[in-house]
mmCIF file of C-alpha atoms in Angstrom:
data_model
loop_
_atom_site.group_PDB
_atom_site.id
_atom_site.type_symbol
_atom_site.label_atom_id
_atom_site.label_comp_id
_atom_site.label_asym_id
_atom_site.label_seq_id
_atom_site.Cartn_x
_atom_site.Cartn_y
_atom_site.Cartn_z
ATOM 1 C CA UNK Z 1 1.192 -30.325 22.094
ATOM 2 C CA UNK Z 2 2.454 -28.827 18.859
ATOM 3 C CA UNK Z 3 2.160 -30.117 15.324
ATOM 4 C CA UNK Z 4 5.073 -31.251 13.241
ATOM 5 C CA UNK Z 5 3.712 -30.152 9.882
ATOM 6 C CA UNK Z 6 5.702 -32.928 8.201
ATOM 7 C CA UNK Z 7 4.139 -35.673 10.330
ATOM 8 C CA UNK Z 8 0.853 -35.861 8.424
ATOM 9 C CA UNK Z 9 0.736 -37.307 4.926
ATOM 10 C CA UNK Z 10 -2.234 -36.013 2.922
ATOM 11 C CA UNK Z 11 -4.756 -38.714 2.161
ATOM 12 C CA UNK Z 12 -7.896 -38.843 0.012
ATOM 13 C CA UNK Z 13 -10.017 -39.101 3.172
ATOM 14 C CA UNK Z 14 -8.504 -35.934 4.645
ATOM 15 C CA UNK Z 15 -8.982 -34.131 1.359
ATOM 16 C CA UNK Z 16 -12.620 -35.169 1.171
ATOM 17 C CA UNK Z 17 -13.321 -34.036 4.739
ATOM 18 C CA UNK Z 18 -11.532 -30.751 4.114
ATOM 19 C CA UNK Z 19 -13.598 -30.088 0.998
ATOM 20 C CA UNK Z 20 -16.846 -30.181 2.974
ATOM 21 C CA UNK Z 21 -15.831 -27.083 4.939
ATOM 22 C CA UNK Z 22 -15.144 -25.017 1.785
ATOM 23 C CA UNK Z 23 -11.803 -23.654 0.636
ATOM 24 C CA UNK Z 24 -12.294 -19.994 1.676
ATOM 25 C CA UNK Z 25 -13.163 -21.048 5.251
ATOM 26 C CA UNK Z 26 -10.239 -23.453 5.514
ATOM 27 C CA UNK Z 27 -7.572 -21.350 3.811
ATOM 28 C CA UNK Z 28 -6.582 -19.555 7.003
ATOM 29 C CA UNK Z 29 -6.183 -22.873 8.789
ATOM 30 C CA UNK Z 30 -4.108 -24.276 5.938
ATOM 31 C CA UNK Z 31 -1.892 -21.192 5.931
ATOM 32 C CA UNK Z 32 -1.344 -21.499 9.689
ATOM 33 C CA UNK Z 33 -0.412 -25.165 9.295
ATOM 34 C CA UNK Z 34 2.016 -24.824 6.411
ATOM 35 C CA UNK Z 35 -0.483 -26.169 3.903
ATOM 36 C CA UNK Z 36 -0.856 -29.493 5.755
ATOM 37 C CA UNK Z 37 -4.515 -30.586 5.353
ATOM 38 C CA UNK Z 38 -4.552 -32.964 8.331
ATOM 39 C CA UNK Z 39 -3.024 -30.363 10.619
ATOM 40 C CA UNK Z 40 -5.494 -27.769 9.322
ATOM 41 C CA UNK Z 41 -8.393 -30.065 10.224
ATOM 42 C CA UNK Z 42 -6.935 -30.614 13.685
ATOM 43 C CA UNK Z 43 -6.712 -26.848 14.166
ATOM 44 C CA UNK Z 44 -10.261 -26.470 12.864
ATOM 45 C CA UNK Z 45 -11.465 -29.053 15.385
ATOM 46 C CA UNK Z 46 -9.613 -27.242 18.176
ATOM 47 C CA UNK Z 47 -11.116 -23.925 17.086
ATOM 48 C CA UNK Z 48 -14.578 -25.476 17.469
ATOM 49 C CA UNK Z 49 -13.714 -26.871 20.909
ATOM 50 C CA UNK Z 50 -12.296 -23.533 22.009
ATOM 51 C CA UNK Z 51 -15.382 -21.752 20.700
ATOM 52 C CA UNK Z 52 -17.602 -24.119 22.677
ATOM 53 C CA UNK Z 53 -15.698 -23.463 25.891
ATOM 54 C CA UNK Z 54 -15.844 -19.705 25.358
ATOM 55 C CA UNK Z 55 -19.520 -19.815 24.410
ATOM 56 C CA UNK Z 56 -20.384 -21.675 27.594
ATOM 57 C CA UNK Z 57 -18.586 -19.233 29.887
ATOM 58 C CA UNK Z 58 -19.637 -16.169 27.931
ATOM 59 C CA UNK Z 59 -23.205 -17.426 28.197
ATOM 60 C CA UNK Z 60 -23.004 -17.260 31.988
ATOM 61 C CA UNK Z 61 -21.782 -13.679 31.762
ATOM 62 C CA UNK Z 62 -24.504 -12.728 29.289
ATOM 63 C CA UNK Z 63 -27.266 -13.959 31.605
ATOM 64 C CA UNK Z 64 -25.685 -12.231 34.607
ATOM 65 C CA UNK Z 65 -25.182 -8.949 32.736
ATOM 66 C CA UNK Z 66 -28.769 -9.022 31.512
ATOM 67 C CA UNK Z 67 -30.120 -9.593 35.010
ATOM 68 C CA UNK Z 68 -27.879 -6.969 36.637
ATOM 69 C CA UNK Z 69 -28.827 -4.244 34.168
ATOM 70 C CA UNK Z 70 -32.505 -5.185 34.094
ATOM 71 C CA UNK Z 71 -32.706 -5.181 37.895
ATOM 72 C CA UNK Z 72 -31.047 -1.793 38.142
ATOM 73 C CA UNK Z 73 -33.335 -0.316 35.490
ATOM 74 C CA UNK Z 74 -36.415 -1.747 37.196
ATOM 75 C CA UNK Z 75 -35.314 -0.233 40.505
ATOM 76 C CA UNK Z 76 -34.617 3.081 38.780
ATOM 77 C CA UNK Z 77 -38.059 3.148 37.216
ATOM 78 C CA UNK Z 78 -39.755 2.286 40.514
ATOM 79 C CA UNK Z 79 -37.791 4.981 42.365
ATOM 80 C CA UNK Z 80 -39.001 7.522 39.814
ATOM 81 C CA UNK Z 81 -42.591 6.472 40.477
ATOM 82 C CA UNK Z 82 -43.210 5.308 36.925
ATOM 83 C CA UNK Z 83 -46.036 2.875 36.251
ATOM 84 C CA UNK Z 84 -45.571 -0.252 34.192
ATOM 85 C CA UNK Z 85 -42.270 -1.800 33.190
ATOM 86 C CA UNK Z 86 -39.020 0.010 32.460
ATOM 87 C CA UNK Z 87 -39.233 -1.768 29.100
ATOM 88 C CA UNK Z 88 -42.197 0.465 28.252
ATOM 89 C CA UNK Z 89 -39.806 3.449 28.377
ATOM 90 C CA UNK Z 90 -42.551 5.888 29.326
ATOM 91 C CA UNK Z 91 -39.940 8.585 29.994
ATOM 92 C CA UNK Z 92 -38.484 8.112 26.473
ATOM 93 C CA UNK Z 93 -34.943 7.702 27.722
ATOM 94 C CA UNK Z 94 -33.962 4.850 25.418
ATOM 95 C CA UNK Z 95 -32.807 5.466 21.873
ATOM 96 C CA UNK Z 96 -34.538 4.190 18.736
ATOM 97 C CA UNK Z 97 -32.293 1.116 18.503
ATOM 98 C CA UNK Z 98 -33.195 -0.002 22.016
ATOM 99 C CA UNK Z 99 -36.917 0.567 21.491
ATOM 100 C CA UNK Z 100 -36.809 -1.444 18.257
ATOM 101 C CA UNK Z 101 -35.034 -4.278 20.052
ATOM 102 C CA UNK Z 102 -37.727 -4.340 22.738
ATOM 103 C CA UNK Z 103 -40.510 -4.327 20.142
ATOM 104 C CA UNK Z 104 -38.903 -7.185 18.222
ATOM 105 C CA UNK Z 105 -38.294 -9.142 21.417
ATOM 106 C CA UNK Z 106 -41.956 -8.875 22.372
ATOM 107 C CA UNK Z 107 -42.975 -9.937 18.867
ATOM 108 C CA UNK Z 108 -40.756 -13.032 19.095
ATOM 109 C CA UNK Z 109 -42.301 -13.950 22.439
ATOM 110 C CA UNK Z 110 -45.826 -13.649 21.043
ATOM 111 C CA UNK Z 111 -44.840 -15.647 17.956
ATOM 112 C CA UNK Z 112 -44.040 -18.502 20.322
ATOM 113 C CA UNK Z 113 -47.570 -18.306 21.706
ATOM 114 C CA UNK Z 114 -46.531 -16.754 25.004
ATOM 115 C CA UNK Z 115 -47.474 -13.559 26.790
ATOM 116 C CA UNK Z 116 -44.824 -10.849 26.382
ATOM 117 C CA UNK Z 117 -44.054 -10.604 30.088
ATOM 118 C CA UNK Z 118 -40.948 -8.838 31.332
ATOM 119 C CA UNK Z 119 -39.167 -12.124 31.977
ATOM 120 C CA UNK Z 120 -39.976 -13.548 28.543
ATOM 121 C CA UNK Z 121 -39.040 -10.298 26.791
ATOM 122 C CA UNK Z 122 -35.691 -10.072 28.567
ATOM 123 C CA UNK Z 123 -34.677 -13.518 27.318
ATOM 124 C CA UNK Z 124 -35.309 -12.431 23.726
ATOM 125 C CA UNK Z 125 -33.209 -9.268 23.867
ATOM 126 C CA UNK Z 126 -29.831 -9.627 22.118
ATOM 127 C CA UNK Z 127 -26.452 -9.121 23.757
ATOM 128 C CA UNK Z 128 -26.062 -5.927 21.737
ATOM 129 C CA UNK Z 129 -29.068 -4.405 23.499
ATOM 130 C CA UNK Z 130 -27.274 -4.632 26.849
ATOM 131 C CA UNK Z 131 -23.971 -3.522 25.384
ATOM 132 C CA UNK Z 132 -25.447 -0.311 24.028
ATOM 133 C CA UNK Z 133 -27.136 0.531 27.336
ATOM 134 C CA UNK Z 134 -23.569 1.132 28.521
ATOM 135 C CA UNK Z 135 -22.826 3.594 25.713
ATOM 136 C CA UNK Z 136 -21.783 7.206 26.199
ATOM 137 C CA UNK Z 137 -25.226 8.510 25.246
ATOM 138 C CA UNK Z 138 -26.499 7.198 28.596
ATOM 139 C CA UNK Z 139 -23.596 8.494 30.684
ATOM 140 C CA UNK Z 140 -25.666 11.056 32.580
ATOM 141 C CA UNK Z 141 -29.033 9.262 32.524
ATOM 142 C CA UNK Z 142 -28.905 5.497 32.949
ATOM 143 C CA UNK Z 143 -25.288 4.912 33.915
ATOM 144 C CA UNK Z 144 -25.311 6.444 37.444
ATOM 145 C CA UNK Z 145 -27.909 3.818 38.392
ATOM 146 C CA UNK Z 146 -26.401 0.976 36.358
ATOM 147 C CA UNK Z 147 -23.034 1.503 38.026
ATOM 148 C CA UNK Z 148 -24.424 0.201 41.305
ATOM 149 C CA UNK Z 149 -24.817 -3.227 39.723
ATOM 150 C CA UNK Z 150 -21.027 -3.670 39.750
ATOM 151 C CA UNK Z 151 -20.026 -3.226 43.406
ATOM 152 C CA UNK Z 152 -16.701 -4.990 42.908
ATOM 153 C CA UNK Z 153 -15.497 -2.680 40.134
ATOM 154 C CA UNK Z 154 -12.411 -0.583 40.901
ATOM 155 C CA UNK Z 155 -14.334 2.615 40.091
ATOM 156 C CA UNK Z 156 -17.682 3.824 38.790
ATOM 157 C CA UNK Z 157 -16.341 4.827 35.391
ATOM 158 C CA UNK Z 158 -18.668 3.757 32.612
ATOM 159 C CA UNK Z 159 -15.746 2.696 30.425
ATOM 160 C CA UNK Z 160 -14.631 0.164 33.043
ATOM 161 C CA UNK Z 161 -17.708 -1.884 32.164
ATOM 162 C CA UNK Z 162 -18.425 -0.780 28.608
ATOM 163 C CA UNK Z 163 -15.020 -1.556 27.119
ATOM 164 C CA UNK Z 164 -14.806 -5.249 28.068
ATOM 165 C CA UNK Z 165 -18.492 -5.752 27.219
ATOM 166 C CA UNK Z 166 -17.867 -4.256 23.763
ATOM 167 C CA UNK Z 167 -14.909 -6.566 23.160
ATOM 168 C CA UNK Z 168 -16.933 -9.581 24.289
ATOM 169 C CA UNK Z 169 -19.860 -8.609 22.075
ATOM 170 C CA UNK Z 170 -17.528 -8.674 19.094
ATOM 171 C CA UNK Z 171 -16.157 -12.067 20.157
ATOM 172 C CA UNK Z 172 -19.684 -13.400 20.655
ATOM 173 C CA UNK Z 173 -20.571 -12.457 17.082
ATOM 174 C CA UNK Z 174 -17.588 -14.413 15.780
ATOM 175 C CA UNK Z 175 -18.498 -17.428 17.891
ATOM 176 C CA UNK Z 176 -22.109 -17.302 16.730
ATOM 177 C CA UNK Z 177 -21.007 -17.412 13.090
ATOM 178 C CA UNK Z 178 -18.478 -20.245 13.636
ATOM 179 C CA UNK Z 179 -15.597 -18.019 12.589
ATOM 180 C CA UNK Z 180 -11.909 -18.397 13.368
ATOM 181 C CA UNK Z 181 -10.935 -17.453 16.892
ATOM 182 C CA UNK Z 182 -7.618 -19.283 17.171
ATOM 183 C CA UNK Z 183 -5.790 -16.145 15.995
ATOM 184 C CA UNK Z 184 -7.457 -13.800 18.523
ATOM 185 C CA UNK Z 185 -6.201 -12.745 21.991
ATOM 186 C CA UNK Z 186 -8.410 -15.304 23.718
ATOM 187 C CA UNK Z 187 -6.715 -15.120 27.108
ATOM 188 C CA UNK Z 188 -7.407 -11.380 27.161
ATOM 189 C CA UNK Z 189 -11.080 -11.981 26.317
ATOM 190 C CA UNK Z 190 -11.325 -14.599 29.052
ATOM 191 C CA UNK Z 191 -9.792 -12.053 31.411
ATOM 192 C CA UNK Z 192 -12.573 -9.648 30.380
ATOM 193 C CA UNK Z 193 -15.173 -12.244 31.387
ATOM 194 C CA UNK Z 194 -13.419 -12.874 34.701
ATOM 195 C CA UNK Z 195 -13.167 -9.165 35.447
ATOM 196 C CA UNK Z 196 -16.831 -8.466 34.743
ATOM 197 C CA UNK Z 197 -18.056 -11.425 36.787
ATOM 198 C CA UNK Z 198 -15.826 -10.307 39.652
ATOM 199 C CA UNK Z 199 -17.232 -6.790 39.468
ATOM 200 C CA UNK Z 200 -20.679 -8.283 40.058
ATOM 201 C CA UNK Z 201 -19.886 -10.836 42.754
ATOM 202 C CA UNK Z 202 -16.774 -12.766 43.807
ATOM 203 C CA UNK Z 203 -18.760 -15.902 44.715
ATOM 204 C CA UNK Z 204 -20.347 -15.850 41.268
ATOM 205 C CA UNK Z 205 -16.915 -15.649 39.663
ATOM 206 C CA UNK Z 206 -15.677 -18.566 41.749
ATOM 207 C CA UNK Z 207 -18.649 -20.708 40.683
ATOM 208 C CA UNK Z 208 -18.225 -19.943 36.971
ATOM 209 C CA UNK Z 209 -14.455 -20.463 37.087
ATOM 210 C CA UNK Z 210 -14.867 -23.854 38.761
ATOM 211 C CA UNK Z 211 -16.666 -25.254 35.728
ATOM 212 C CA UNK Z 212 -14.906 -23.275 33.029
ATOM 213 C CA UNK Z 213 -13.070 -25.166 30.249
ATOM 214 C CA UNK Z 214 -11.371 -22.170 28.659
ATOM 215 C CA UNK Z 215 -7.961 -22.425 30.330
ATOM 216 C CA UNK Z 216 -7.616 -26.132 29.585
ATOM 217 C CA UNK Z 217 -8.722 -25.602 26.000
ATOM 218 C CA UNK Z 218 -6.195 -22.815 25.507
ATOM 219 C CA UNK Z 219 -3.394 -25.080 26.709
ATOM 220 C CA UNK Z 220 -4.378 -27.744 24.166
ATOM 221 C CA UNK Z 221 -4.025 -25.580 21.067
ATOM 222 C CA UNK Z 222 -2.072 -27.601 18.472
ATOM 223 C CA UNK Z 223 -0.113 -24.639 17.064
ATOM 224 C CA UNK Z 224 1.663 -21.561 18.341
ATOM 225 C CA UNK Z 225 -0.906 -18.762 18.179
ATOM 226 C CA UNK Z 226 -0.128 -15.087 17.412
ATOM 227 C CA UNK Z 227 -1.720 -14.066 20.725
ATOM 228 C CA UNK Z 228 -1.767 -15.774 24.136
#
């Protein structure tokens, strides 16, 4: 389905609805739709639907990535004979950013009246925490053990995992702030999700793909996008 920008006559109701989303936010949609307010609102609605589909599928990946990395780090710590949790970082291998994230996560757990167990703390750690565990600074320390969490990857190169995770972290930030995504290479980002899930487990990928709405949502975009 594609819009005929001449098929919608502006109406007071459309103008009122449009005004509630603020001119700076809507200007990009208006520009993409030839200044047609009704078409811009349709594109805005689609952007929200597309964001929801991406958020749902990206959420599955985020949970999986968190569990894979946490499991590998727990096994690494146990193999080294360290007491306590890997989150305690007794060997001081994590950088200041990571330690701050862990401290804040534990504080958020306690603020909810819960004990800051490993499981509770993990759920409070942001996506960026996991992304930066894949950074170059950990190439010779953490990565050799983390690599084993992706048995389906074509190689053990750190960049094979880090690069798509970095791109998805950036997308996640846009989704979280309800920003425009219609003009991004969404098929490529979906391919990143598919690749990473497949690197972890093919059955997992099959399960996520079976309930994923991204492909159908992409096909329903009301305008021609600059990227597939």
